[in-house]
PDB file of C-alpha atoms in Angstrom:
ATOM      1  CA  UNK K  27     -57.419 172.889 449.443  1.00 66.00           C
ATOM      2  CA  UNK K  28     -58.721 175.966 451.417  1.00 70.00           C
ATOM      3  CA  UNK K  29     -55.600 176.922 451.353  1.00 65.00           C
ATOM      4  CA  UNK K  30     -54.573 175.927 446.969  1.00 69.00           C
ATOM      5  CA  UNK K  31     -58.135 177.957 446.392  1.00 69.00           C
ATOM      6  CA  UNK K  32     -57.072 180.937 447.632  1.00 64.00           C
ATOM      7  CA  UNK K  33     -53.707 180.873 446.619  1.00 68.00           C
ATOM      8  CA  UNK K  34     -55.606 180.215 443.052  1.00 64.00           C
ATOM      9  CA  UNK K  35     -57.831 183.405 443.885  1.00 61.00           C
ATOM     10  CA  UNK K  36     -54.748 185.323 444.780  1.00 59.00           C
ATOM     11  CA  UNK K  37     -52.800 184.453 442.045  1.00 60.00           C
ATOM     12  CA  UNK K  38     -55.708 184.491 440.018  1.00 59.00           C
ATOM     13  CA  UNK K  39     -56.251 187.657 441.998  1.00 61.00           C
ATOM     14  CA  UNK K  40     -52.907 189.066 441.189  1.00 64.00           C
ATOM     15  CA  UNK K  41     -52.666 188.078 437.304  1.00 66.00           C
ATOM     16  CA  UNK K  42     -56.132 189.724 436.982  1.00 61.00           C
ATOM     17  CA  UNK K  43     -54.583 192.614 438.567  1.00 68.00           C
ATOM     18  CA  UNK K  44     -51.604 192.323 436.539  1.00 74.00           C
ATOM     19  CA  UNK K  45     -53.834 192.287 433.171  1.00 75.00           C
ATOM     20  CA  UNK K  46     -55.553 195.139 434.341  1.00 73.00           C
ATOM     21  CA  UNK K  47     -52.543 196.762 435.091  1.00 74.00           C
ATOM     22  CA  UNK K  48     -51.067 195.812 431.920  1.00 78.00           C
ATOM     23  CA  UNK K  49     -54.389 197.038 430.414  1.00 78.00           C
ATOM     24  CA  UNK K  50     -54.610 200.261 431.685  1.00 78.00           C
ATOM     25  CA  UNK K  51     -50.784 200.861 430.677  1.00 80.00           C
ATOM     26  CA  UNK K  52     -51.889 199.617 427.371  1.00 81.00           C
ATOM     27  CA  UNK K  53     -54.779 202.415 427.092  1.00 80.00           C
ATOM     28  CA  UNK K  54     -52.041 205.071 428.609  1.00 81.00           C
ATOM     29  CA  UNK K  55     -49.836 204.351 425.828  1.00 82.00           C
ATOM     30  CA  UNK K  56     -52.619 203.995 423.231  1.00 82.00           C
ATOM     31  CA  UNK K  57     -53.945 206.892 424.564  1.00 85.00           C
ATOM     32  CA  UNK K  58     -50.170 209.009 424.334  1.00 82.00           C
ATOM     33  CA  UNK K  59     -49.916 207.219 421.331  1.00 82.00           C
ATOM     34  CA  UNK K  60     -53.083 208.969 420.180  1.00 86.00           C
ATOM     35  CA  UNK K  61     -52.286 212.452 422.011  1.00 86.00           C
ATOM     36  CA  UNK K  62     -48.334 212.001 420.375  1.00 83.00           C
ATOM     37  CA  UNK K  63     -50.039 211.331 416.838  1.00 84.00           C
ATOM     38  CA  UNK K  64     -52.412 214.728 417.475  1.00 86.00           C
ATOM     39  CA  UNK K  65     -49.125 216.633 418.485  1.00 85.00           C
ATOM     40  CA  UNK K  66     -47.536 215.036 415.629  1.00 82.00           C
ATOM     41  CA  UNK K  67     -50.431 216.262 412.859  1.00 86.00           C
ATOM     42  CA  UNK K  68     -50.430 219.477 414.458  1.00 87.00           C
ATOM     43  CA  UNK K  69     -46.666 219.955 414.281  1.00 85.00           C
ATOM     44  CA  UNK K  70     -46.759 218.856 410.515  1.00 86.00           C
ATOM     45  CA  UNK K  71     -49.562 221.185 410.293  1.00 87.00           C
ATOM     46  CA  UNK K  72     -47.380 223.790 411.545  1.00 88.00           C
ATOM     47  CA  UNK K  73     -44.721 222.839 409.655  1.00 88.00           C
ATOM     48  CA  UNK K  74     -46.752 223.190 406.831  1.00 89.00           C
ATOM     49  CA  UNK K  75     -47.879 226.398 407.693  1.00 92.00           C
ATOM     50  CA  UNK K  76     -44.410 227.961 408.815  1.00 88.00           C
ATOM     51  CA  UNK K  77     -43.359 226.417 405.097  1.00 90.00           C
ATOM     52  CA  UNK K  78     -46.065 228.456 403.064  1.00 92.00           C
ATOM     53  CA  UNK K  79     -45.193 230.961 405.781  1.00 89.00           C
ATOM     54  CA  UNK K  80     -41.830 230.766 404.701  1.00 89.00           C
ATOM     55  CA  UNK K  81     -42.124 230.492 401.164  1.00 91.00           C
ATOM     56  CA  UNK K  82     -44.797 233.544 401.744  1.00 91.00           C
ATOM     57  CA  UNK K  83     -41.993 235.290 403.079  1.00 90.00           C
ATOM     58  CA  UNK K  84     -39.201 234.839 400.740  1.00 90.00           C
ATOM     59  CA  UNK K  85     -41.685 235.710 398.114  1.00 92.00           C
ATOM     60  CA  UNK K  86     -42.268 238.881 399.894  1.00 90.00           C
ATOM     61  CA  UNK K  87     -38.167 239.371 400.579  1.00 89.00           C
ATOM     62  CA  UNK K  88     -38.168 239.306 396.377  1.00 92.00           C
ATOM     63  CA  UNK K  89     -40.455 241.548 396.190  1.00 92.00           C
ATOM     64  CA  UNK K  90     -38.999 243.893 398.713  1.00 87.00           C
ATOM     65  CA  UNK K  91     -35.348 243.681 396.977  1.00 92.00           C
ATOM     66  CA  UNK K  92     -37.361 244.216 393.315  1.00 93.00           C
ATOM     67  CA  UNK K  93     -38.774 246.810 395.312  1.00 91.00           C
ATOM     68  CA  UNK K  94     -35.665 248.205 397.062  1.00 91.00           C
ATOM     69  CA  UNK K  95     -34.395 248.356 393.351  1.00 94.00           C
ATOM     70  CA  UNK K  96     -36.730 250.331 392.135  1.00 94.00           C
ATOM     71  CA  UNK K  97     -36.772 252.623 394.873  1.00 92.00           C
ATOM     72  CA  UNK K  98     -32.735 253.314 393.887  1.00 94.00           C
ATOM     73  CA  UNK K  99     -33.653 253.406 390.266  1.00 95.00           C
ATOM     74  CA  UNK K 100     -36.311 256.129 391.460  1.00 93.00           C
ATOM     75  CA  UNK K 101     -33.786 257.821 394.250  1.00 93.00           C
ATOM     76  CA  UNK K 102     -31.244 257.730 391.061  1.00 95.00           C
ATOM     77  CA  UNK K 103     -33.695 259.531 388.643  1.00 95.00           C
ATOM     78  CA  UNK K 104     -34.514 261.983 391.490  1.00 94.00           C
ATOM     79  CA  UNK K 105     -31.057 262.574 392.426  1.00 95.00           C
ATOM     80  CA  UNK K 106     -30.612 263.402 388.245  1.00 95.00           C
ATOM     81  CA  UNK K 107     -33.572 265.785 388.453  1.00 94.00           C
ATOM     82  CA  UNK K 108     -32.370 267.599 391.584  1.00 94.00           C
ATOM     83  CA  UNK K 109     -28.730 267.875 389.656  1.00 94.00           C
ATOM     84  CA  UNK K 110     -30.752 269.368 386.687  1.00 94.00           C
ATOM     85  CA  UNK K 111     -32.965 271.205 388.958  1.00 91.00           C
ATOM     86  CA  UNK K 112     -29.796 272.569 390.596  1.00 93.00           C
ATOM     87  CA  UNK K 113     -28.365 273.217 387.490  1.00 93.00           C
ATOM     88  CA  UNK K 114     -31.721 275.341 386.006  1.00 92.00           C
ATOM     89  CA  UNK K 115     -31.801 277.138 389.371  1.00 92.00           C
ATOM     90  CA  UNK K 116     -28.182 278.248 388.720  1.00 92.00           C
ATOM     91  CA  UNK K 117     -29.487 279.944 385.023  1.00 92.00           C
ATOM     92  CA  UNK K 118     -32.531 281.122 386.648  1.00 91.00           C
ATOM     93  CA  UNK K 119     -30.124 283.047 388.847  1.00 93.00           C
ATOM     94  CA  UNK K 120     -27.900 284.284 385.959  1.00 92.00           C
ATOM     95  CA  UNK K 121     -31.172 285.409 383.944  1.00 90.00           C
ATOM     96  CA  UNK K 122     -32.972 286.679 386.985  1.00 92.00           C
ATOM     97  CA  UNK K 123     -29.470 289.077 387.743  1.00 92.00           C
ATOM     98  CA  UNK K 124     -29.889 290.089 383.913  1.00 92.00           C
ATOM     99  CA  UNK K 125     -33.486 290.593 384.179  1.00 89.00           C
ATOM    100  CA  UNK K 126     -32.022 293.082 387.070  1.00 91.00           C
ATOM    101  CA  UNK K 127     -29.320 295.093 385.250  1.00 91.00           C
ATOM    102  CA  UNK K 128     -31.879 295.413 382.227  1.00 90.00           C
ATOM    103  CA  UNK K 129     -34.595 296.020 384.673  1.00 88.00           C
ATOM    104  CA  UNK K 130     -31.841 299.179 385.580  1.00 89.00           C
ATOM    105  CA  UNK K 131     -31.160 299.549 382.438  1.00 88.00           C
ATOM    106  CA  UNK K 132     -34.639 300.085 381.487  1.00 89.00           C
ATOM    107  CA  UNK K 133     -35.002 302.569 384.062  1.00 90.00           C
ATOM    108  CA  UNK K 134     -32.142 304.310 382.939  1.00 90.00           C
ATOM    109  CA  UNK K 135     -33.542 305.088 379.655  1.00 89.00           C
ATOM    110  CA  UNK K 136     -37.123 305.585 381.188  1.00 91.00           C
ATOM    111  CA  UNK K 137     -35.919 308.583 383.320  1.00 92.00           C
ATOM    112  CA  UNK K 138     -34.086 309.392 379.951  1.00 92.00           C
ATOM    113  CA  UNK K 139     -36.949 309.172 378.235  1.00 93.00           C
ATOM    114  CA  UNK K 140     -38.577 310.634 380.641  1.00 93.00           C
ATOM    115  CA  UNK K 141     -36.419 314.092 380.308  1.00 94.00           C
ATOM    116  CA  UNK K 142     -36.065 314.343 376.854  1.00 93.00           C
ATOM    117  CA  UNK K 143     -40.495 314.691 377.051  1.00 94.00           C
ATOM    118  CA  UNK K 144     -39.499 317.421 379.390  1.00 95.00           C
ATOM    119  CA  UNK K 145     -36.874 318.663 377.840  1.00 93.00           C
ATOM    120  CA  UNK K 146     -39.554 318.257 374.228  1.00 93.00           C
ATOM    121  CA  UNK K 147     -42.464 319.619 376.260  1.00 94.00           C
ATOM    122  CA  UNK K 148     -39.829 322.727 377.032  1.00 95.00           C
ATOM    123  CA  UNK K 149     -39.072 323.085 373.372  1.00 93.00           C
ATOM    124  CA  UNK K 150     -42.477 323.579 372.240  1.00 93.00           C
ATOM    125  CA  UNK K 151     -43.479 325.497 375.182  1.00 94.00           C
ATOM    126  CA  UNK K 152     -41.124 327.841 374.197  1.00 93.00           C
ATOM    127  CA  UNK K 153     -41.719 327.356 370.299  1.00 92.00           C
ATOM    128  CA  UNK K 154     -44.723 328.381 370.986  1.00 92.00           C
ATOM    129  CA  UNK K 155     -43.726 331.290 372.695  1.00 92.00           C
ATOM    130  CA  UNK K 156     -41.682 331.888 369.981  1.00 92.00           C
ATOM    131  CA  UNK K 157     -45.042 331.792 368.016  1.00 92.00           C
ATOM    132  CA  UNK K 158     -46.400 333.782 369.563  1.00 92.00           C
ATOM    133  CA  UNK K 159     -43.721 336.251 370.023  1.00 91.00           C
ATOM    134  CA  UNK K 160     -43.620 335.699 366.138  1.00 91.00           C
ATOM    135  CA  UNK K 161     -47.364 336.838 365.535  1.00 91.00           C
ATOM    136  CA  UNK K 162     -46.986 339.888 367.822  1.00 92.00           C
ATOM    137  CA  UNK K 163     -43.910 340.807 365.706  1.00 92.00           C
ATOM    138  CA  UNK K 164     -45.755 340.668 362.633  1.00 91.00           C
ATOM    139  CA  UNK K 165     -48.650 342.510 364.044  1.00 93.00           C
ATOM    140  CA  UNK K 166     -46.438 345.171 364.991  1.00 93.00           C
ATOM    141  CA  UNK K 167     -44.856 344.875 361.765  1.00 92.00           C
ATOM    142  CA  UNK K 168     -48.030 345.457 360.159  1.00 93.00           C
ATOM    143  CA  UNK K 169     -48.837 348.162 362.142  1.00 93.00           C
ATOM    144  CA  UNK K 170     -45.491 349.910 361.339  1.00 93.00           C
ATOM    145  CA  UNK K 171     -45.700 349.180 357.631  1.00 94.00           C
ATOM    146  CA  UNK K 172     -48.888 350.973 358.092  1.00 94.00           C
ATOM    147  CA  UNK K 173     -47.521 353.661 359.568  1.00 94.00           C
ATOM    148  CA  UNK K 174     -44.236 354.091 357.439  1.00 93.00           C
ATOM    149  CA  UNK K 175     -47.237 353.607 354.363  1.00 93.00           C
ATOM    150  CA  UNK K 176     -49.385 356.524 355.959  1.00 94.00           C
ATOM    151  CA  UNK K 177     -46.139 358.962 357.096  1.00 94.00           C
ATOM    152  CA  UNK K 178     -45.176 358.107 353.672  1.00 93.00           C
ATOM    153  CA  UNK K 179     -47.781 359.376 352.313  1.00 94.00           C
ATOM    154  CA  UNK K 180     -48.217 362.476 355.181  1.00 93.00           C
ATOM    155  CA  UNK K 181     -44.312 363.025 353.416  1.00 93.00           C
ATOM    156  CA  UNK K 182     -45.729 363.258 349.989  1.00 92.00           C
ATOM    157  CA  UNK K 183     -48.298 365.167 350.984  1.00 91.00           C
ATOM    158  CA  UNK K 184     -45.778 367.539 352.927  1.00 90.00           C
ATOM    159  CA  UNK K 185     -43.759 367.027 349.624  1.00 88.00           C
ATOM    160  CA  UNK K 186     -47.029 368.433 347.221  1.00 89.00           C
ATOM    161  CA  UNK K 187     -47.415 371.397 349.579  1.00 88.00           C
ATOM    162  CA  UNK K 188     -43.708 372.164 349.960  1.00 87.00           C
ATOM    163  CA  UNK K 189     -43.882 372.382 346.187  1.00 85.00           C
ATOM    164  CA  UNK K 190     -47.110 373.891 345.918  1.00 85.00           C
ATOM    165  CA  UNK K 191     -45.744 376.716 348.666  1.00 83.00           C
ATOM    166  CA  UNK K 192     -41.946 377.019 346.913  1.00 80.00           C
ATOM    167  CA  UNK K 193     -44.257 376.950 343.081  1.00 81.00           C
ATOM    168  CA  UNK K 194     -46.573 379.577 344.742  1.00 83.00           C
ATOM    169  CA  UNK K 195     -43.772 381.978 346.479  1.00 81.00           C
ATOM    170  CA  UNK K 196     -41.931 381.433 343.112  1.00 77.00           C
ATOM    171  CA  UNK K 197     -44.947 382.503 341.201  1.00 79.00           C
ATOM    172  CA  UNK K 198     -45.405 385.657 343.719  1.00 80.00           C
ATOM    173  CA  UNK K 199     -42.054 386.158 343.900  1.00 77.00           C
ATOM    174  CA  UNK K 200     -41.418 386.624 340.013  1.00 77.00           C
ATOM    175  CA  UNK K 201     -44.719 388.573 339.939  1.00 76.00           C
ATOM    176  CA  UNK K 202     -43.282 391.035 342.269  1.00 76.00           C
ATOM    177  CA  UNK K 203     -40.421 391.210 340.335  1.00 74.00           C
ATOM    178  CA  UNK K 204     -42.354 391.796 337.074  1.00 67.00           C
TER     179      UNK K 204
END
């Protein structure tokens, strides 16, 4: 009996052990069960995350190729300018060279200009002098009208006299011969 009582205990012993056992693998699993269902929500969470992530991101991508677009639209219209830039640079060029010649041009017919004042001032500088000349010419004119005017009349005095000496001689002379 002994001997049935402890084989009871042992087996007893042993089953208890054995439910523990069984128990304690039953908490593991519950308890991986609970860790695997926390992984799990957290990967979904992820998931959900790396979707709106995603979606974020191709969202983004359109923008970037609407973007990109309008960037080459832009680079386009730039390049356009630059040909028209290019293209008003090129006139610039022509106008500035015939801003040049008429720039020479202009100074051509400023020293020309420029010598026919001399060449003016000259002209009445010596017009003057001509004046001038002119004046002194009639003042000596003037003076030799004057002159002819009084020898002129120192002639018609000599003239009178003459007369008065031949009238006088011719008087005395046909006296005397009276």
């Amino acid at each position: 009996q002994k001997w049935r009582e402890r084989e009871a205990r042992v087996t007893f012993s042993s089953s208890l052990e054995e439910k523990i056992i069984q128990q304690a693998r039953h908490a593991q699993v519950l308890q991986a069960l609970a860790v695997a269902r926390e992984h799990s929500w957290q990967e979904a969470d992820r998931a959900d995350k790396l979707e709106q992530t995603l979606l974020h991101t191709r969202a983004e991508g359109v923008q970037c190729r609407q973007g990109m677009r309008a960037l080459r639209e832009q680079l386009e219209e730039l390049e356009r300018q630059l040909r028209e830039c290019e293209q008003d640079n090129a006139s610039l060029k022509q106008l500035a060279r015939a801003g040049k010649e008429v720039l020479e041009g202009t100074a051509t017919l400023q020293h020309i200009v420029t010598t026919f004042q001399i060449d003016s001032n000259n002209l009445r500088l010596r017009l003057g002098d001509a004046a001038l000349a002119n004046e002194t010419l009639g003042v000596e004119l003037a003076d030799a009208r004057i002159k002819i005017e009084h020898l002129q009349m120192q002639k018609a005095d000599l003239e009178n006299m003459v007369r008065e000496d031949c009238a006088s001689e011719l008087t005395h002379e046909m006296q005397e011969k009276v």
